[in-house]
Coordinates of C-alpha atoms in Angstrom, one line a residue:
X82 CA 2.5 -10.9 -46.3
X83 CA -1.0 -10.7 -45.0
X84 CA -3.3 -7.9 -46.5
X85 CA -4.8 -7.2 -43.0
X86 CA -3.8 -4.3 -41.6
X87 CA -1.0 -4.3 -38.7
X88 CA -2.8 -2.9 -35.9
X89 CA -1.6 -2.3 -31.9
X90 CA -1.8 -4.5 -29.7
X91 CA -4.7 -5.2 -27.5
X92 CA -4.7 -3.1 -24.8
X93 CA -2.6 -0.4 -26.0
X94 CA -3.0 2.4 -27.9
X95 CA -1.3 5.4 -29.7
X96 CA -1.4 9.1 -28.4
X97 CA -1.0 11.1 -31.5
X98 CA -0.9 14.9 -31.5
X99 CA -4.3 16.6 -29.9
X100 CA -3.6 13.3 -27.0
X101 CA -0.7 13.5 -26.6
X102 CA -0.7 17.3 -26.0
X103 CA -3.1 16.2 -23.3
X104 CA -1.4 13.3 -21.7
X105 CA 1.5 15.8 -21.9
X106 CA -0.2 18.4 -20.0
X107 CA -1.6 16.1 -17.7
X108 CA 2.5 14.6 -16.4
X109 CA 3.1 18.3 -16.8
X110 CA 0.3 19.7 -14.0
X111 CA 0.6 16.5 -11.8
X112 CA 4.3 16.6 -12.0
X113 CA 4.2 20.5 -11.3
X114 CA 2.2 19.7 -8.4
X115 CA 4.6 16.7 -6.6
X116 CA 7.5 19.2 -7.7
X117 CA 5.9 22.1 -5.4
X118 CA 5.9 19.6 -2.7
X119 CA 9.7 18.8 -2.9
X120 CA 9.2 16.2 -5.3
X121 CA 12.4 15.2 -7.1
X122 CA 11.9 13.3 -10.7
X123 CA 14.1 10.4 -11.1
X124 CA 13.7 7.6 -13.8
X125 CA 14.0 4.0 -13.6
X126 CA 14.4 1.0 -16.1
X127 CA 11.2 -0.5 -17.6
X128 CA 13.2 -3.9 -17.9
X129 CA 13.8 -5.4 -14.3
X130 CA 15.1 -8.5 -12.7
X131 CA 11.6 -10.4 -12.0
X132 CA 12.7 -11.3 -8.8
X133 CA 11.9 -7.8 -7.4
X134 CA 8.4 -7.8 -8.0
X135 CA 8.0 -11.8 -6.8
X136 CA 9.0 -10.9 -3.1
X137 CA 6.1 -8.8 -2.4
X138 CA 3.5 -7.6 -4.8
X139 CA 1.5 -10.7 -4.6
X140 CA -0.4 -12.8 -7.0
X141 CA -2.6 -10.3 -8.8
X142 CA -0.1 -8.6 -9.8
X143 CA 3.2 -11.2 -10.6
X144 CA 0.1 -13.7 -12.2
X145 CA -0.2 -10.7 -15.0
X146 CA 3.6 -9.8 -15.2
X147 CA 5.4 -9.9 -19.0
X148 CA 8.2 -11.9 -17.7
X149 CA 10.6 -13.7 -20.1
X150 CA 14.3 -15.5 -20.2
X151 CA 16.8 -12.6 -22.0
X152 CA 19.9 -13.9 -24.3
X153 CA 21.6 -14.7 -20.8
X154 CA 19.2 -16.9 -19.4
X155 CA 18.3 -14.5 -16.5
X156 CA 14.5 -14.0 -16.0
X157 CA 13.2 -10.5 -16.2
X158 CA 10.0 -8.6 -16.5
X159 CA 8.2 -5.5 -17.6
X160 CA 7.7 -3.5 -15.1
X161 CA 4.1 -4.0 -13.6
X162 CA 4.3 -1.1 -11.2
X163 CA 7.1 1.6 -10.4
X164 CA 7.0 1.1 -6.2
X165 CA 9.4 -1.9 -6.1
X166 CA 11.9 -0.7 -8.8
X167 CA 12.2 2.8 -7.1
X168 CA 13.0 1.0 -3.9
X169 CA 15.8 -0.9 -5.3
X170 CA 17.1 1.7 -6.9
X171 CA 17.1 3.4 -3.4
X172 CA 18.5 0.6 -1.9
X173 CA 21.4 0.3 -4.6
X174 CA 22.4 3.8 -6.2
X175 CA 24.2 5.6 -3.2
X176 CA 22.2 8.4 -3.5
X177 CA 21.8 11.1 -0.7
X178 CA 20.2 9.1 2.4
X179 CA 19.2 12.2 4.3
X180 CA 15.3 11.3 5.1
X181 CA 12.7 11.6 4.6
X182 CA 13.4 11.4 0.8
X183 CA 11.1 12.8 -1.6
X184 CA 10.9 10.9 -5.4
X185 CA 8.0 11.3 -8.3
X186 CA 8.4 10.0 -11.8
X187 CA 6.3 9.1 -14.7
X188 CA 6.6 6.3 -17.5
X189 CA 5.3 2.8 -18.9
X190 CA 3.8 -0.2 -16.9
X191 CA 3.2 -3.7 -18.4
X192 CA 0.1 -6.0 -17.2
X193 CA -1.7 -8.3 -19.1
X194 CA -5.3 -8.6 -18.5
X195 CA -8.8 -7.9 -19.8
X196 CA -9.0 -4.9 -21.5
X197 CA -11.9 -2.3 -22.6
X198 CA -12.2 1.5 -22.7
X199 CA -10.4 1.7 -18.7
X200 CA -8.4 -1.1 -18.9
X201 CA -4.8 -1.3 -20.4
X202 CA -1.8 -3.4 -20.8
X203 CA 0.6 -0.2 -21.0
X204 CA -0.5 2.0 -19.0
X205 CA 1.5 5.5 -18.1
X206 CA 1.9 5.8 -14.2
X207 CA 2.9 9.4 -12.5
X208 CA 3.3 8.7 -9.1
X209 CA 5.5 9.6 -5.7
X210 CA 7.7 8.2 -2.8
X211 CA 7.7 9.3 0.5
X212 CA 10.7 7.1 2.3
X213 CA 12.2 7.5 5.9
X214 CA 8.5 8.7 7.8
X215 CA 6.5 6.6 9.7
X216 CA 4.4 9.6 11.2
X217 CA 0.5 9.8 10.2
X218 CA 1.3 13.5 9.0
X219 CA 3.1 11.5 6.0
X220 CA 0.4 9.4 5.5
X221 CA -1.6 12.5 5.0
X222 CA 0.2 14.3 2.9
X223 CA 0.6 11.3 0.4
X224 CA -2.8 10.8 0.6
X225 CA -4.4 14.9 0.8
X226 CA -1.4 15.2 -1.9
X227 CA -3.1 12.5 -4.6
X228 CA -6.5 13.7 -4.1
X229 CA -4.9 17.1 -4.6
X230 CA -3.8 16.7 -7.9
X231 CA -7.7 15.5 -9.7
X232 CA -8.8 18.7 -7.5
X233 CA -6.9 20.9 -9.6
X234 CA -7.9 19.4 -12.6
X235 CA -11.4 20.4 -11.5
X236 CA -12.8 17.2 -11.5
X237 CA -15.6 17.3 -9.2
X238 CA -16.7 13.9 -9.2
X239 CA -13.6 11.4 -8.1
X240 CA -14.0 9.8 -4.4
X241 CA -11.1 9.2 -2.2
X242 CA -12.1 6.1 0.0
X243 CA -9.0 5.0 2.7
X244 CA -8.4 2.2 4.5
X245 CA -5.8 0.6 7.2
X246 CA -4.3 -2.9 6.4
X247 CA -2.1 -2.2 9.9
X248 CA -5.3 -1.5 11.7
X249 CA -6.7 -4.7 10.2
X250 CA -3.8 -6.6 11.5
X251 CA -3.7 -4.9 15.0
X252 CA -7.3 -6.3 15.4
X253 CA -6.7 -10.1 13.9
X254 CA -3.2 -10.1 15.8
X255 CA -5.5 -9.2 19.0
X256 CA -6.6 -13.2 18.5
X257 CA -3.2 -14.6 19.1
X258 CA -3.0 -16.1 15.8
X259 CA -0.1 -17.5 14.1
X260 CA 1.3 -15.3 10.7
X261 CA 0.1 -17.6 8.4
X262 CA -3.4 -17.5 9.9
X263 CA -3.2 -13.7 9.7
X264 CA -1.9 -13.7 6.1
X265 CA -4.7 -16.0 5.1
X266 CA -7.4 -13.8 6.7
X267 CA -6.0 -10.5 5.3
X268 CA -6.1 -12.0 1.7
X269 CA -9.3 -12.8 2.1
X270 CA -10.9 -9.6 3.2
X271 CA -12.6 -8.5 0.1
X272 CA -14.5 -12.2 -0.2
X273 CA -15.8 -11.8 3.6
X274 CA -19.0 -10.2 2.6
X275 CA -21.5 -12.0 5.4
X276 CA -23.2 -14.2 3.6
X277 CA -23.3 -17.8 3.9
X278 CA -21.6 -18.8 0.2
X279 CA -18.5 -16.7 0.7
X280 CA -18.1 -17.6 4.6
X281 CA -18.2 -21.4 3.4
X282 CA -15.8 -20.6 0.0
X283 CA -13.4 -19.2 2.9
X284 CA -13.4 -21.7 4.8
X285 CA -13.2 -24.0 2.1
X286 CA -9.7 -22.1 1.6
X287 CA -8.5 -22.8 4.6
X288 CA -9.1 -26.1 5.0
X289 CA -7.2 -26.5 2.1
X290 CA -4.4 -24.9 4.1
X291 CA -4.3 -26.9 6.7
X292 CA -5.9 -24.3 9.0
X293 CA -8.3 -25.4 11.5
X294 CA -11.6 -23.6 10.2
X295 CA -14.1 -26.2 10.5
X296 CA -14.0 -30.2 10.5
X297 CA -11.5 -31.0 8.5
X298 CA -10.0 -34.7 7.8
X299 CA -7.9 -34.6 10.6
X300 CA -9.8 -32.8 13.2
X301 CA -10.6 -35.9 15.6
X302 CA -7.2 -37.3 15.5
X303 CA -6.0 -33.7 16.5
X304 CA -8.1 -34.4 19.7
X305 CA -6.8 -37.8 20.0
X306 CA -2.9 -36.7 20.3
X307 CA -3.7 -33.1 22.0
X308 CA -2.6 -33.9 25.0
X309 CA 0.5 -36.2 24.0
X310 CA 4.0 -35.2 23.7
X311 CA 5.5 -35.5 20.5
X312 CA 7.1 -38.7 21.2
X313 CA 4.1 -40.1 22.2
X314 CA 2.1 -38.7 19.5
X315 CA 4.1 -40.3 17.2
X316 CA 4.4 -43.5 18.3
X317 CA 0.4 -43.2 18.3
X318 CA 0.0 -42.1 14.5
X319 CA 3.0 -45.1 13.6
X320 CA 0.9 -47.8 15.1
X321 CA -2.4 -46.5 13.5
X322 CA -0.6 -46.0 10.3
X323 CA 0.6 -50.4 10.4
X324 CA -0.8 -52.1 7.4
X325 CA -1.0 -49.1 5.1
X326 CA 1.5 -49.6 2.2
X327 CA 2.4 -46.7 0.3
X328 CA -0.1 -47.1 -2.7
X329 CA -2.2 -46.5 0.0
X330 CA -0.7 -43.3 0.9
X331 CA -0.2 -41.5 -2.4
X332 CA 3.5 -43.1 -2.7
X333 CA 4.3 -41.5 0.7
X334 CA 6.4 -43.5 3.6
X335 CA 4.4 -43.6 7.1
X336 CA 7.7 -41.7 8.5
X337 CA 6.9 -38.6 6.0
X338 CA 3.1 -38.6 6.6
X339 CA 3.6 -38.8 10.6
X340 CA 6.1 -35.9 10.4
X341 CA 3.4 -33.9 8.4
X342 CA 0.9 -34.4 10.7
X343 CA 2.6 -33.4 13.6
X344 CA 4.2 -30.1 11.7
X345 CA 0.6 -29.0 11.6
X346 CA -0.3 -30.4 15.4
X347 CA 2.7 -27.9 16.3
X348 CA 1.5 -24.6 14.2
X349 CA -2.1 -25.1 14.9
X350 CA -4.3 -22.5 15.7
X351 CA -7.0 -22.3 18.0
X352 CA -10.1 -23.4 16.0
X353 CA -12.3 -20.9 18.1
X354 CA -10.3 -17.5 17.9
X355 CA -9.6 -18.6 13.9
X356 CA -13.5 -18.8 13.5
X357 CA -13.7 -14.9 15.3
X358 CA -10.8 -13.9 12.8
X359 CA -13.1 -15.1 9.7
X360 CA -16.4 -13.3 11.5
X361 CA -14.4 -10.1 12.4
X362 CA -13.2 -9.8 8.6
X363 CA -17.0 -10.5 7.5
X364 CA -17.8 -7.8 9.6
X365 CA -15.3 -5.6 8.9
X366 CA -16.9 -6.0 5.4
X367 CA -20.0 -3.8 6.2
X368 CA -17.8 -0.9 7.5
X369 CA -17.7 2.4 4.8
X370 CA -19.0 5.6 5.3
X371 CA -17.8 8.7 6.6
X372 CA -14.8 8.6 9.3
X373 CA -16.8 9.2 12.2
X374 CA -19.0 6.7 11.5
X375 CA -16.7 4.0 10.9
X376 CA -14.6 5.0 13.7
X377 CA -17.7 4.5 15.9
X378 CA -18.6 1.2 14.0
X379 CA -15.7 -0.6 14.5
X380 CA -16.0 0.3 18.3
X381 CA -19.2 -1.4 18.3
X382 CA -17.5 -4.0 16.7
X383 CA -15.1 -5.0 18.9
X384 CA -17.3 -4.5 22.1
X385 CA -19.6 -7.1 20.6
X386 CA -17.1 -9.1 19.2
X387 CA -15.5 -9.2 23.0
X388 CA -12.0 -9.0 21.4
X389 CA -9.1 -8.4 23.8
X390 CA -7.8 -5.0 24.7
X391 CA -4.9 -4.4 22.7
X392 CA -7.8 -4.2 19.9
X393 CA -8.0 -0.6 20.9
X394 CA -4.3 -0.1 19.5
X395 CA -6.2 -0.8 16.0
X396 CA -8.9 2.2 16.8
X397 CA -6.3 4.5 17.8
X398 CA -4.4 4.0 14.6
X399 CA -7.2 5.3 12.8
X400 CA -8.1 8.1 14.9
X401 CA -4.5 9.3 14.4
X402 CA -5.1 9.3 10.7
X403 CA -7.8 11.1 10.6
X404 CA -6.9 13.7 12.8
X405 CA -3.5 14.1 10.2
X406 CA -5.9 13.9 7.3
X407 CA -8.3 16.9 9.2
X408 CA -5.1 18.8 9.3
X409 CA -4.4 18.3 6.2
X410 CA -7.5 20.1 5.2
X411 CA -9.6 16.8 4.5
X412 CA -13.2 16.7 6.1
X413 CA -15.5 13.8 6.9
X414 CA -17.0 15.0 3.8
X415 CA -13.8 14.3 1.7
X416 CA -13.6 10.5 1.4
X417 CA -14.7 7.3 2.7
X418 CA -13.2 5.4 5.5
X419 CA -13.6 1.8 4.2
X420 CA -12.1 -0.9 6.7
X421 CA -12.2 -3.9 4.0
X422 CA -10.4 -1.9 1.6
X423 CA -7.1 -3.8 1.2
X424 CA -5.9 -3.5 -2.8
X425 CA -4.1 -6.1 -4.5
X426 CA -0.3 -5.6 -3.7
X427 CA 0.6 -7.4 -0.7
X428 CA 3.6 -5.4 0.1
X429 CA 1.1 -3.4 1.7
X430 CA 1.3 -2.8 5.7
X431 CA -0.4 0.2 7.2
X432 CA -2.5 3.2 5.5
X433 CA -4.2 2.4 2.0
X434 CA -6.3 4.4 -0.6
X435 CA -8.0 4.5 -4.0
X436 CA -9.8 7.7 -5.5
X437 CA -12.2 6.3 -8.2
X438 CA -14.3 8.1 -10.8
X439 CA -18.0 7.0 -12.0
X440 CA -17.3 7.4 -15.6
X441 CA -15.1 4.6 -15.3
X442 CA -17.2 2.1 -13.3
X443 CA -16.6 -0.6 -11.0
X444 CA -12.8 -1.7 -10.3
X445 CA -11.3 0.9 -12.2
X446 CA -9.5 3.7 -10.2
X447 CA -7.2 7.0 -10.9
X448 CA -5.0 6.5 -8.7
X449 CA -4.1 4.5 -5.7
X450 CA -1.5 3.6 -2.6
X451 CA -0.4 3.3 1.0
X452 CA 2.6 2.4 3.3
X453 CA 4.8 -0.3 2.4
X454 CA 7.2 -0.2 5.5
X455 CA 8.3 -3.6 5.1
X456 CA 9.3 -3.3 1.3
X457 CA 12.6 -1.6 1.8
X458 CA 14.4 -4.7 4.0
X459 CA 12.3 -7.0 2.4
X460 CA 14.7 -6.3 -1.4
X461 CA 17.6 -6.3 0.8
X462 CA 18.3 -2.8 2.5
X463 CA 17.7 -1.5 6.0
X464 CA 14.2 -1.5 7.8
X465 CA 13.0 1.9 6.4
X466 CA 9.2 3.1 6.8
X467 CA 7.9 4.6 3.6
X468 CA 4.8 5.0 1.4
X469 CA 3.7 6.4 -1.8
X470 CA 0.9 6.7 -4.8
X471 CA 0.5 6.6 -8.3
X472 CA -2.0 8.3 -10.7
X473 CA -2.6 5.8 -14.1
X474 CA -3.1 9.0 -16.5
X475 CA -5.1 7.2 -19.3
X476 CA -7.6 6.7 -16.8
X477 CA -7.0 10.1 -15.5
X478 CA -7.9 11.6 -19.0
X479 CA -10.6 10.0 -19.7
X480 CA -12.6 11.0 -16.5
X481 CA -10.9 14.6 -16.8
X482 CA -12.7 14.1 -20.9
X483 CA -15.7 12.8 -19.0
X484 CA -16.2 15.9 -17.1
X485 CA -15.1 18.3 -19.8
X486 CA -12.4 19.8 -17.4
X487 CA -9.0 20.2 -18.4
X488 CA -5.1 20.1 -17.3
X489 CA -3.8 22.5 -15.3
X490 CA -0.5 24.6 -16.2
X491 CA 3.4 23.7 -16.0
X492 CA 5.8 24.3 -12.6
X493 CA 9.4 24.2 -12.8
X494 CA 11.3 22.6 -10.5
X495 CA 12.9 22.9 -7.3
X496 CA 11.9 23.3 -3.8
X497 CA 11.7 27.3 -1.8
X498 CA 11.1 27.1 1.4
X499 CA 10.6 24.4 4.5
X500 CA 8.0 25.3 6.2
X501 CA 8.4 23.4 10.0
X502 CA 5.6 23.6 13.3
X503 CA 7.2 25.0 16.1
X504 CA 5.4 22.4 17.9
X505 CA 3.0 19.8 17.6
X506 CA 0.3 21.8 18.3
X507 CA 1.2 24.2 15.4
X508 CA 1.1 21.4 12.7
X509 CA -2.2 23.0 11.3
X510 CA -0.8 26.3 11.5
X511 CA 2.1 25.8 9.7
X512 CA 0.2 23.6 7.1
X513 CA -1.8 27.0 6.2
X514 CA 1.4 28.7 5.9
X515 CA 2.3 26.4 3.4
X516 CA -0.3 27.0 1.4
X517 CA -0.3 30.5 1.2
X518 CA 3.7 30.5 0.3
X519 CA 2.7 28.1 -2.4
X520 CA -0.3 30.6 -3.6
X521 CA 2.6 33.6 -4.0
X522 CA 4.3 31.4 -6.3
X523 CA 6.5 29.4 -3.7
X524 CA 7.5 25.7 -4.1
X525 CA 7.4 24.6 -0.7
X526 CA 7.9 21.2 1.6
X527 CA 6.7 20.5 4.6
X528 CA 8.2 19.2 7.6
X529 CA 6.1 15.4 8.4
X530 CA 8.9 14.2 10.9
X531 CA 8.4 14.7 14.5
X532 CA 11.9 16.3 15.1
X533 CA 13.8 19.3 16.7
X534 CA 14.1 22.4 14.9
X535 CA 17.7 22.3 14.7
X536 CA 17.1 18.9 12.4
X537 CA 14.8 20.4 10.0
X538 CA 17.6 22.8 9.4
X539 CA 19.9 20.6 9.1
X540 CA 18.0 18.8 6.8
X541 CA 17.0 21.7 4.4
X542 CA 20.5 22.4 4.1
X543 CA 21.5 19.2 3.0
X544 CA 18.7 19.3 0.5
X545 CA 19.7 22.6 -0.7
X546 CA 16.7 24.3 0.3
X547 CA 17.8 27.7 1.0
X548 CA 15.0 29.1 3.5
X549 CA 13.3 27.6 7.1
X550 CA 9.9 29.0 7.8
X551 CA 9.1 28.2 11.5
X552 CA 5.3 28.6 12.7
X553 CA 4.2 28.7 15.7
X554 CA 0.3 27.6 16.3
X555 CA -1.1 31.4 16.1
X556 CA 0.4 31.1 12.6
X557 CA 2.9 33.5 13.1
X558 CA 6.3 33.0 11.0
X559 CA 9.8 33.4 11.1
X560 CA 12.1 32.9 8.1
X561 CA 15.6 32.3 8.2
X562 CA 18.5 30.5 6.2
X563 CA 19.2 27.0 6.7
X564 CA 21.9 25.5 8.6
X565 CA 24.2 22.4 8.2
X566 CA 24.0 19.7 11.4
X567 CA 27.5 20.7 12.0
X568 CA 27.1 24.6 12.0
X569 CA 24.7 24.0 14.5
X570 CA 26.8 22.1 16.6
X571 CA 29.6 24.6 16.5
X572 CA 27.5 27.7 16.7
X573 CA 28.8 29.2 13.4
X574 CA 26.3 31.1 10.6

């Protein structure tokens, strides 16, 4: 046996007593937190089928997955993030569907990668689950919720930057592209910083693809067979193609490279409106700063970019998030609206955020999210809207060491009250009411569905939360005992 000394892996560490007590205290606080929200813990495996995480979380993150073959042959992985495994295990445990539905939990996840003092390969993710509402007032509470948590820590120096990978889509699908046009152009968002070097490495891309960026190899037949139908297209590309044999060809038969050819005549896209997707993404680029001026911005932008009027759709998007984040009690001074901001899990589809801290430089964040409302029938259940965020706590603790602050105390579990707007205009109202429940010691939800009054009893009953408080927008309250959907039906008490 070696005399060196067996040592951890690479980019993991122990958390012996003093840390541990910390990183303890820290899932303890955060937890506390999510639980005074009506936050339910739940726990799921660190070993999963790999095929979860292939469907959707895209190539950053299944290109740094421990995968393996087990005893059986069947090929599984560590867990690179919680999102997908809590969505299958809402999909297949039976549990109580009333929605929304409310999860947090806390545990190990697996990446390999370049590590040094920020970076990990296990790192401990404490996180939530919003599933079942597709209303902005649930994007704002995920995301006023997350920033929420380093607050009470008393860390003063973390920024909460958001971005919209829906309103980025609203805008490209404005140009009538096809879905693979729009897929490329999305993944490409964070290279499209103006300048001529990425703009060509781009288009470089999607050349490769087939996509009709530039000049490519095929470009002046295209305009050759445009006007053809198929059938005459084809016989076209056979006689031009008499006399190559298929050394010439790469080994392929003139039948397979004509039948190529005219796949990608039939899903072209138009070579002008693909060339304004790849500008408005470069321009999208230049687009952080506070809300208002972003908002205004991306006006400007499409104005000068003369893109058609369902681009609008994408500005009013936004303008509904941040009114649900000002509600939420987040200013213009709170975070960063950043319209190139798109993260690296491509189950992604509307609302997204980071909250970053300087003492852990560039790339490194605290915590991070957004919706995912195609995830759910995507791993095989129902269409079902839903977002969430995690917090990676080693990161967490070193900025919380960084500013000398320290973790807040423990909550126990269980929710008090519902607290539900009489109206839409009382959303705000009954948002304060919240908080001042939850400052006498209260855990308490809030109602994020758009629903009757009679539902949100319904529903706290079935959640077994034993009081309703109704506000109306003077902020007036009344309390009373929640009902099941049938008691309200038959009248009973």
């Amino acid at each position: 046996m070696s005399e060196e000394k067996i040592k951890a892996l690479k980019g993991t560490r122990d958390l012996l007593e003093e840390s541990y007590s910390s990183m303890q205290a820290l899932r303890d606080g955060l937890g506390g937190l999510l639980t005074s929200h009506g936050y339910r813990a739940i726990d799921t495996p660190a070993l999963e089928s790999a095929e979860i995480y292939l469907v959707k979380s895209g190539a950053e993150v299944t290109s740094r997955m421990y995968t393996f073959l087990d005893p059986g042959g069947g090929k599984v992985a560590l867990r690179p993030e919680f999102t997908a495994g809590v969505i299958r295990a809402y999909i297949q445990g039976g549990v109580d569907r009333t929605l929304p539905l409310r999860w947090q939990y806390c545990g190990p996840v697996f990446r390999h990668g370049p590590t040094d003092n920020a970076s990990f390969r296990q790192m401990t993710q404490l996180g939530a689950e919003l599933i079942g509402s597709s209303s902005p007032r649930a994007d704002a509470e995920i995301i006023a919720l997350a920033n929420r948590g380093l607050q009470q820590l008393s860390l003063s120096s973390h920024k909460l930057v958001i971005g919209h990978i829906g309103a980025i889509l609203r805008l490209l699908q404005s140009l009538d592209l096809s879905d693979r046009a729009l897929s490329f152009l999305v993944s490409n968002i964070g290279e499209a910083q103006g300048n001529p070097q990425a703009l060509e490495r781009i288009k470089e891309r999607g050349r490769s693809l087939g996509l009709p960026v530039g000049w490519g190899d095929d470009q002046p037949l295209s305009l050759v067979t445009a006007d053809l139908s198929e059938e005459e297209a084809r016989g076209v590309l056979m006689g031009l193609m008499r006399g190559f044999d298929e050394e010439a060809t790469g080994g392929r038969s003139r039948d397979e490279i004509v039948a190529r050819f005219l796949r990608k005549m039939n899903q072209r896209d138009d070579q002008a409106q693909l060339q304004k997707g790849i500008l408005l993404i470069s321009r999208l680029n230049g687009i952080r700063g506070k809300p208002g001026e972003s908002l205004e911005a991306l006006q400007g932008l499409i104005v000068d970019l003369a893109l058609p009027p369902t681009a609008e759709e994408a500005l009013e998007l936004l303008k509904a998030t941040v009114a649900a984040l000002a509600d939420a009690g987040l200013s213009d001074d709170d975070y960063l609206l950043d319209l190139a901001l798109a993260r690296d899990l491509t189950y992604y589809t509307g609302v997204v955020f980071e909250i970053g801290h300087p003492s852990l430089g560039e790339g490194s964040i605290l915590c991070g999210g957004g919706r995912y409302d195609g995830l759910v029938k995507a791993l095989g259940g129902e269409d079902t809207p839903a977002l969430g965020f995690a917090y990676t706590l080693e990161r967490v603790l070193l900025a919380v060491e960084a500013e000398g602050a320290g973790p807040p105390g423990e909550n126990s579990p269980s929710v008090d009250v519902l607290v539900v707007a009489s109206e839409g205009s009382a959303h705000r109202s009954a948002l304060m009411e919240a908080d001042r429940l939850r400052g006498l010691g209260k855990r308490v939800e809030m109602e994020v569905r758009e629903v009757l009054i009679e539902e949100s009893l319904s529903y706290a009953a079935a959640r077994d939360i034993p009081e309703v408080a109704v506000v109306n927008a003077s902020g007036e309250a009344v309390t009373q005992p929640s009902v099941r959907r049938s008691d309200v039906a038959t009248g009973s008490s």
